[in-house]
GROMACS .gro file of C-alpha atoms in nm:
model
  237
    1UNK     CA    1   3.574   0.511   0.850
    2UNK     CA    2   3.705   0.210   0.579
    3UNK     CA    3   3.816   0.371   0.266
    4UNK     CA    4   3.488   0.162   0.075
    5UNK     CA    5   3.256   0.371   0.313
    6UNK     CA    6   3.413   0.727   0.253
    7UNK     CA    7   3.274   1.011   0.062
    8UNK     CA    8   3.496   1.075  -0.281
    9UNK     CA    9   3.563   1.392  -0.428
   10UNK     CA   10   3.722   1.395  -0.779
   11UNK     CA   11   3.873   1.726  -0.801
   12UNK     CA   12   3.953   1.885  -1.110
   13UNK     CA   13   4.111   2.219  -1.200
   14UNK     CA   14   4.128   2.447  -1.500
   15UNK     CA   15   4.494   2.387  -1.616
   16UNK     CA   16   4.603   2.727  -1.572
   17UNK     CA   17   4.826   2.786  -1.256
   18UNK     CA   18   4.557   3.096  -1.080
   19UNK     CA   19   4.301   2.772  -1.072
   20UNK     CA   20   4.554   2.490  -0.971
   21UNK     CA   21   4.665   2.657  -0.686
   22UNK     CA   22   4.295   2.717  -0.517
   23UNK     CA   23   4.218   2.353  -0.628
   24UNK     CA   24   4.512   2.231  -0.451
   25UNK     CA   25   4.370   2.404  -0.180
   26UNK     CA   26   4.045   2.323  -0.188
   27UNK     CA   27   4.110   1.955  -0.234
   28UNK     CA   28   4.351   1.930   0.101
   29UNK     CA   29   4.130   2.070   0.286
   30UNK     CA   30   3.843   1.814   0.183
   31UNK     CA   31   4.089   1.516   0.244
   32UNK     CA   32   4.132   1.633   0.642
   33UNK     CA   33   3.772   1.701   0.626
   34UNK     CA   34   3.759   1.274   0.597
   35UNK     CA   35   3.699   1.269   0.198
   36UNK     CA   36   3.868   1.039  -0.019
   37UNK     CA   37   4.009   1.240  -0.281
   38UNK     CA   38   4.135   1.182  -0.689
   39UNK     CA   39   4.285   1.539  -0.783
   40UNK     CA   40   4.297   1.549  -1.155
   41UNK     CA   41   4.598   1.738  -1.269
   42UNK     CA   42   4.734   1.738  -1.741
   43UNK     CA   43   5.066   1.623  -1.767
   44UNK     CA   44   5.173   1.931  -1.890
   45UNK     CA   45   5.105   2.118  -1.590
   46UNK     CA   46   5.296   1.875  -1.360
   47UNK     CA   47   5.603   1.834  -1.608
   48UNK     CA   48   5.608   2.236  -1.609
   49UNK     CA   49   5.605   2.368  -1.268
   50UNK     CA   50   5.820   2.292  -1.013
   51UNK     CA   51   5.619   2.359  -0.716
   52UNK     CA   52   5.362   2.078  -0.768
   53UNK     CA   53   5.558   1.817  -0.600
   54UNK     CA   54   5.467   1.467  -0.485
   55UNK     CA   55   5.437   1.628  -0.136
   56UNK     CA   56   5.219   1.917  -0.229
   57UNK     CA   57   4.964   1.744  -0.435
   58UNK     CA   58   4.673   1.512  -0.292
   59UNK     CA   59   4.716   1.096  -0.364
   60UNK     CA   60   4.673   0.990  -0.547
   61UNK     CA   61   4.644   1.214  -0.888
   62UNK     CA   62   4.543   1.134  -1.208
   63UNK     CA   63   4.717   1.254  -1.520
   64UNK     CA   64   4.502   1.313  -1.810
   65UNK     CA   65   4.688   1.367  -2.153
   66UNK     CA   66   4.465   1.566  -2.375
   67UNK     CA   67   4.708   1.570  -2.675
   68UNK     CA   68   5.114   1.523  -2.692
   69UNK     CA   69   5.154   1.899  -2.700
   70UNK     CA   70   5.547   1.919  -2.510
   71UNK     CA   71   5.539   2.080  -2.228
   72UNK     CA   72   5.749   2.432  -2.390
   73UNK     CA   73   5.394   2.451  -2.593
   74UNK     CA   74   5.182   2.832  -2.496
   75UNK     CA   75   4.943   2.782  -2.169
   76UNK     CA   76   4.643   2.912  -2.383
   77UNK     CA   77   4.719   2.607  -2.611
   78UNK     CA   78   4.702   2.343  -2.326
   79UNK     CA   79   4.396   2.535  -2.218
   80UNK     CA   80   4.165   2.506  -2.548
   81UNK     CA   81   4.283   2.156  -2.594
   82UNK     CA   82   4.192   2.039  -2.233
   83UNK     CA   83   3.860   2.219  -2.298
   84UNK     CA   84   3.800   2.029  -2.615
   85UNK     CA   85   3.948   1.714  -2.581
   86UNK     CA   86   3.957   1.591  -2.232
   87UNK     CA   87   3.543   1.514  -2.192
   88UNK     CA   88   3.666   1.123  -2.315
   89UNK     CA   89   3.927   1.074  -2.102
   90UNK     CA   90   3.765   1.187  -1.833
   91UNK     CA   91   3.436   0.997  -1.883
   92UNK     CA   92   3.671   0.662  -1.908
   93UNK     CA   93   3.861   0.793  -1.555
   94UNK     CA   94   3.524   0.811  -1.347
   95UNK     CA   95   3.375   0.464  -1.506
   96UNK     CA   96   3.710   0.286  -1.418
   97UNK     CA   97   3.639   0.489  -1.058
   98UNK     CA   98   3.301   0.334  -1.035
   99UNK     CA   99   3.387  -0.032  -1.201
  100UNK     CA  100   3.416  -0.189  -0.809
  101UNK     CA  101   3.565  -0.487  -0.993
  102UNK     CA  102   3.836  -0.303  -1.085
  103UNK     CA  103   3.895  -0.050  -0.856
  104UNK     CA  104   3.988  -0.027  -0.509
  105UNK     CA  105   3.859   0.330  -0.409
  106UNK     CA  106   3.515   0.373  -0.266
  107UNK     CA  107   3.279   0.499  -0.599
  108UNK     CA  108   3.291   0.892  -0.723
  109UNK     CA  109   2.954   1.071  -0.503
  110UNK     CA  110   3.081   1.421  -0.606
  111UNK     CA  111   3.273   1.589  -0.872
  112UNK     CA  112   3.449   1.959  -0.754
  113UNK     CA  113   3.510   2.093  -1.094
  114UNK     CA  114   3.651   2.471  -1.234
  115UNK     CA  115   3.363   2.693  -1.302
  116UNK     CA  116   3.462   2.687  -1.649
  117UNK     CA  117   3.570   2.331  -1.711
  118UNK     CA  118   3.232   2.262  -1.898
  119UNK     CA  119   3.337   1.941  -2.047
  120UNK     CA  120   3.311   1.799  -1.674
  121UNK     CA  121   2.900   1.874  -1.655
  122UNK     CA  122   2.862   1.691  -1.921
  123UNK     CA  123   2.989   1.370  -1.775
  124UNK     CA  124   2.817   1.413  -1.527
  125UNK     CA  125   2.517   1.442  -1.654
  126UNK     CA  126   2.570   1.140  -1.818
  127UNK     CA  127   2.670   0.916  -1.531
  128UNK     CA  128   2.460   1.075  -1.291
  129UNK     CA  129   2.705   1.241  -1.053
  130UNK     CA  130   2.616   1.523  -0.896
  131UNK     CA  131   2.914   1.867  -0.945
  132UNK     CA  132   3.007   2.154  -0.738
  133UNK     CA  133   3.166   2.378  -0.984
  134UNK     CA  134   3.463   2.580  -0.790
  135UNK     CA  135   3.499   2.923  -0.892
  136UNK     CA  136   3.848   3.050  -0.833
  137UNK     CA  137   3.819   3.419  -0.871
  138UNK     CA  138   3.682   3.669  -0.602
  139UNK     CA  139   3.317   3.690  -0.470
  140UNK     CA  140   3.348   4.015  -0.611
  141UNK     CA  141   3.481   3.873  -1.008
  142UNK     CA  142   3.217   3.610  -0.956
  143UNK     CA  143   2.930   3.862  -0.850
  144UNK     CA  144   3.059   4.089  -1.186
  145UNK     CA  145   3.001   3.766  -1.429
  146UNK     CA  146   2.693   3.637  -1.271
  147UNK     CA  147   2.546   4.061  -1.336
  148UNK     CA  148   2.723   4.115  -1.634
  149UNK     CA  149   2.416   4.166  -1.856
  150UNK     CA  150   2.303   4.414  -1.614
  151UNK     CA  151   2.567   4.595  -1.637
  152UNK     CA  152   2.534   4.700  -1.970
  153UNK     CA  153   2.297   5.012  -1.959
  154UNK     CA  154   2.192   5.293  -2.220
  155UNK     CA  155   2.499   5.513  -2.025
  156UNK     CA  156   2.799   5.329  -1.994
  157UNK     CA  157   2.885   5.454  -1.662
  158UNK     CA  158   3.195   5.328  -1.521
  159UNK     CA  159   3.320   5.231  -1.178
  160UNK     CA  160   3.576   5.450  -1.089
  161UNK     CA  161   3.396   5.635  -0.875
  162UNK     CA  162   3.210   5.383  -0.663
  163UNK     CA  163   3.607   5.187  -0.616
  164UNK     CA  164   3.738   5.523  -0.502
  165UNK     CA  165   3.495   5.611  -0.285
  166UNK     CA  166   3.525   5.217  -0.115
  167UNK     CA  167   3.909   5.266  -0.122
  168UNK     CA  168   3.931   5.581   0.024
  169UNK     CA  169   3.594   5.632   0.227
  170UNK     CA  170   3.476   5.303   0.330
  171UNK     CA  171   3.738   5.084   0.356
  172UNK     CA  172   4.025   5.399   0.441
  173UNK     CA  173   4.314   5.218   0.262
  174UNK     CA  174   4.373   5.493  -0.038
  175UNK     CA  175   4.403   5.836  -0.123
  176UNK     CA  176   4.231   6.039  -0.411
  177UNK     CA  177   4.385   6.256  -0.645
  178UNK     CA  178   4.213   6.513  -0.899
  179UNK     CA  179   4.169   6.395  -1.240
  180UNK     CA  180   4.408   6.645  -1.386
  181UNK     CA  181   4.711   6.453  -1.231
  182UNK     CA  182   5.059   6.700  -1.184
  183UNK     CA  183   5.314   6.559  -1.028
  184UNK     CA  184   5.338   6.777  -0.752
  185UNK     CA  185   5.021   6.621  -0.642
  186UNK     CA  186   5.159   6.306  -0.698
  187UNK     CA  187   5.470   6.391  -0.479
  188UNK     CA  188   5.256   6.520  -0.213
  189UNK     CA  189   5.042   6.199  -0.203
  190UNK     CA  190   5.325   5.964  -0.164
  191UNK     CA  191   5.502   6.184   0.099
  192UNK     CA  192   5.192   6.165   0.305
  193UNK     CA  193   5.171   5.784   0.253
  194UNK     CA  194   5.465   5.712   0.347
  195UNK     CA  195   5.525   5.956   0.602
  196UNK     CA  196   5.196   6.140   0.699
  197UNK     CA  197   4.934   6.084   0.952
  198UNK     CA  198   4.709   5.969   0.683
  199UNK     CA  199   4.965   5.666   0.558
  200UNK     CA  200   4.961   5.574   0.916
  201UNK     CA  201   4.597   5.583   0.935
  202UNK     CA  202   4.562   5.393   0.604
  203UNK     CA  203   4.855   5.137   0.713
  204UNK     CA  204   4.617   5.071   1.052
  205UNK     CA  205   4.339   5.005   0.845
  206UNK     CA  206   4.493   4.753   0.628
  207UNK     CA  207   4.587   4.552   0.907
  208UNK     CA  208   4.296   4.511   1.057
  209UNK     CA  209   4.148   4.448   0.717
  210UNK     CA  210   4.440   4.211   0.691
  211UNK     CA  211   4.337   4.054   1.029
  212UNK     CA  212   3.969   4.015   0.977
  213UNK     CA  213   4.067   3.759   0.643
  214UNK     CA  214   4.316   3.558   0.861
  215UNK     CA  215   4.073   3.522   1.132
  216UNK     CA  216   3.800   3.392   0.800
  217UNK     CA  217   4.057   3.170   0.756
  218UNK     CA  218   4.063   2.971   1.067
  219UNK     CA  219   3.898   2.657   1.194
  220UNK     CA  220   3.626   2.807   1.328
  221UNK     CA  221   3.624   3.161   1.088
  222UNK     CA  222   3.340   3.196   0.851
  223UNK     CA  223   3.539   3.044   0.515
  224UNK     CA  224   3.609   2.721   0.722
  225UNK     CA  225   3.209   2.667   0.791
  226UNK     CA  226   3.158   2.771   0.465
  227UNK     CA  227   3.317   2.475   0.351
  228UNK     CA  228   3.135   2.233   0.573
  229UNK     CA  229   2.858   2.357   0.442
  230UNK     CA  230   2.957   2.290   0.127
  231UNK     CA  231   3.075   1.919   0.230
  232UNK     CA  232   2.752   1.817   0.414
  233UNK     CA  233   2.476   2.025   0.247
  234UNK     CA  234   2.608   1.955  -0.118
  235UNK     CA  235   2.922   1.696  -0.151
  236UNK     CA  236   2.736   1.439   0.100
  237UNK     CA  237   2.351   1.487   0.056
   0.00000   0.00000   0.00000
């Protein structure tokens, strides 16, 4: 397919390293997947960790520059200035994206923002692009926020007991203890863990827990057609 003819994603994390990472991700996989990609990465975040190199990172990447904050600066910083100052910058990047007489990339048809990049839905909006907002934590985290107002009841029960009986029942990859904790108990656990029937038990069902993500994973595992779902029914409708 020419480059003028191909899908383009502009991909754009939350500048905090948990979110790059999954973005970087995200975004190689849509480039083998035939999409031309822009990853959209702050200065700051390039300058400051090593492991974004020129070979880990999509091309080509934009840089945008929401103040001249050094690099030493705090993360949280960066964070609430990207939030606040980046929607003009990154208005300007997807016009010159979509100017065809000055740019030679095919125009923007999808933007794959960070669930809580907000600034990014409003450009959108505006220039009439449709968004896929990413969201880097678990189904689980997501499935929490998405509830969270129903959480909230006249008793504020708590969740201890539903995670321990997962851990230990359901999934068979812990051990419970009595709520007066003695370290005899404690002893005995860890003894059993590492040495007991029950540690070996609870070490064989980690790795098959282990084994049923790896194979979710793979080309044809249920994360992988996730994705193309995501690519045809969303990214290229």
């Amino acid at each position: 397919m020419a480059v003028a003819e191909k899908p383009h994603a502009v991909c754009i994390p939350y500048p905090a390293q948990g979110h790059i990472n999954p973005r970087l991700k995200l975004a190689k996989l849509l480039l083998c997947k035939g999409l031309h990609i822009i990853f959209v990465n702050t200065e700051f975040n390039f300058l400051s960790t090593a492991c974004l190199t020129s070979s880990s990172i999509p091309s080509p990447t934009v840089f945008l520059r929401p103040t001249s904050t050094p690099p030493k600066t705090s993360l949280h910083l960066i964070c609430d200035s990207t939030s606040k100052n980046c929607l003009a910058p990154f208005r300007n990047l997807l016009t010159h994206l979509n100017d065809t007489s000055s740019s030679n990339v095919p125009p923007v048809s999808c933007i794959v923002s960070d669930g809580i990049t907000t600034f990014t839905l409003k450009v959108a909006e505006e220039l009439g692009i449709p968004e896929v907002l990413f969201w880097t934590t678990s189904a689980c985290g997501f499935l929490g926020y998405v509830h969270y107002s129903h959480l909230i009841g006249p008793t504020p029960l708590k969740e201890q007991q539903t995670n321990c009986r997962y851990t230990c029942k359901e999934w068979g990859i812990g051990m419970e203890i009595d709520n007066n904790v003695k370290r005899e108990e404690v002893e005995t656990l860890v003894r059993e863990l590492m040495e007991g029937e029950k540690g070996k038990e609870m070490k064989k069902a980690a790795m098959e827990w282990k084994k049923i993500a790896e194979e979710a994973t793979r080309p044809v595992g249920s994360s992988h057609l996730n994705v193309d779902r995501v690519k045809n029914e969303m990214l290229l409708s």
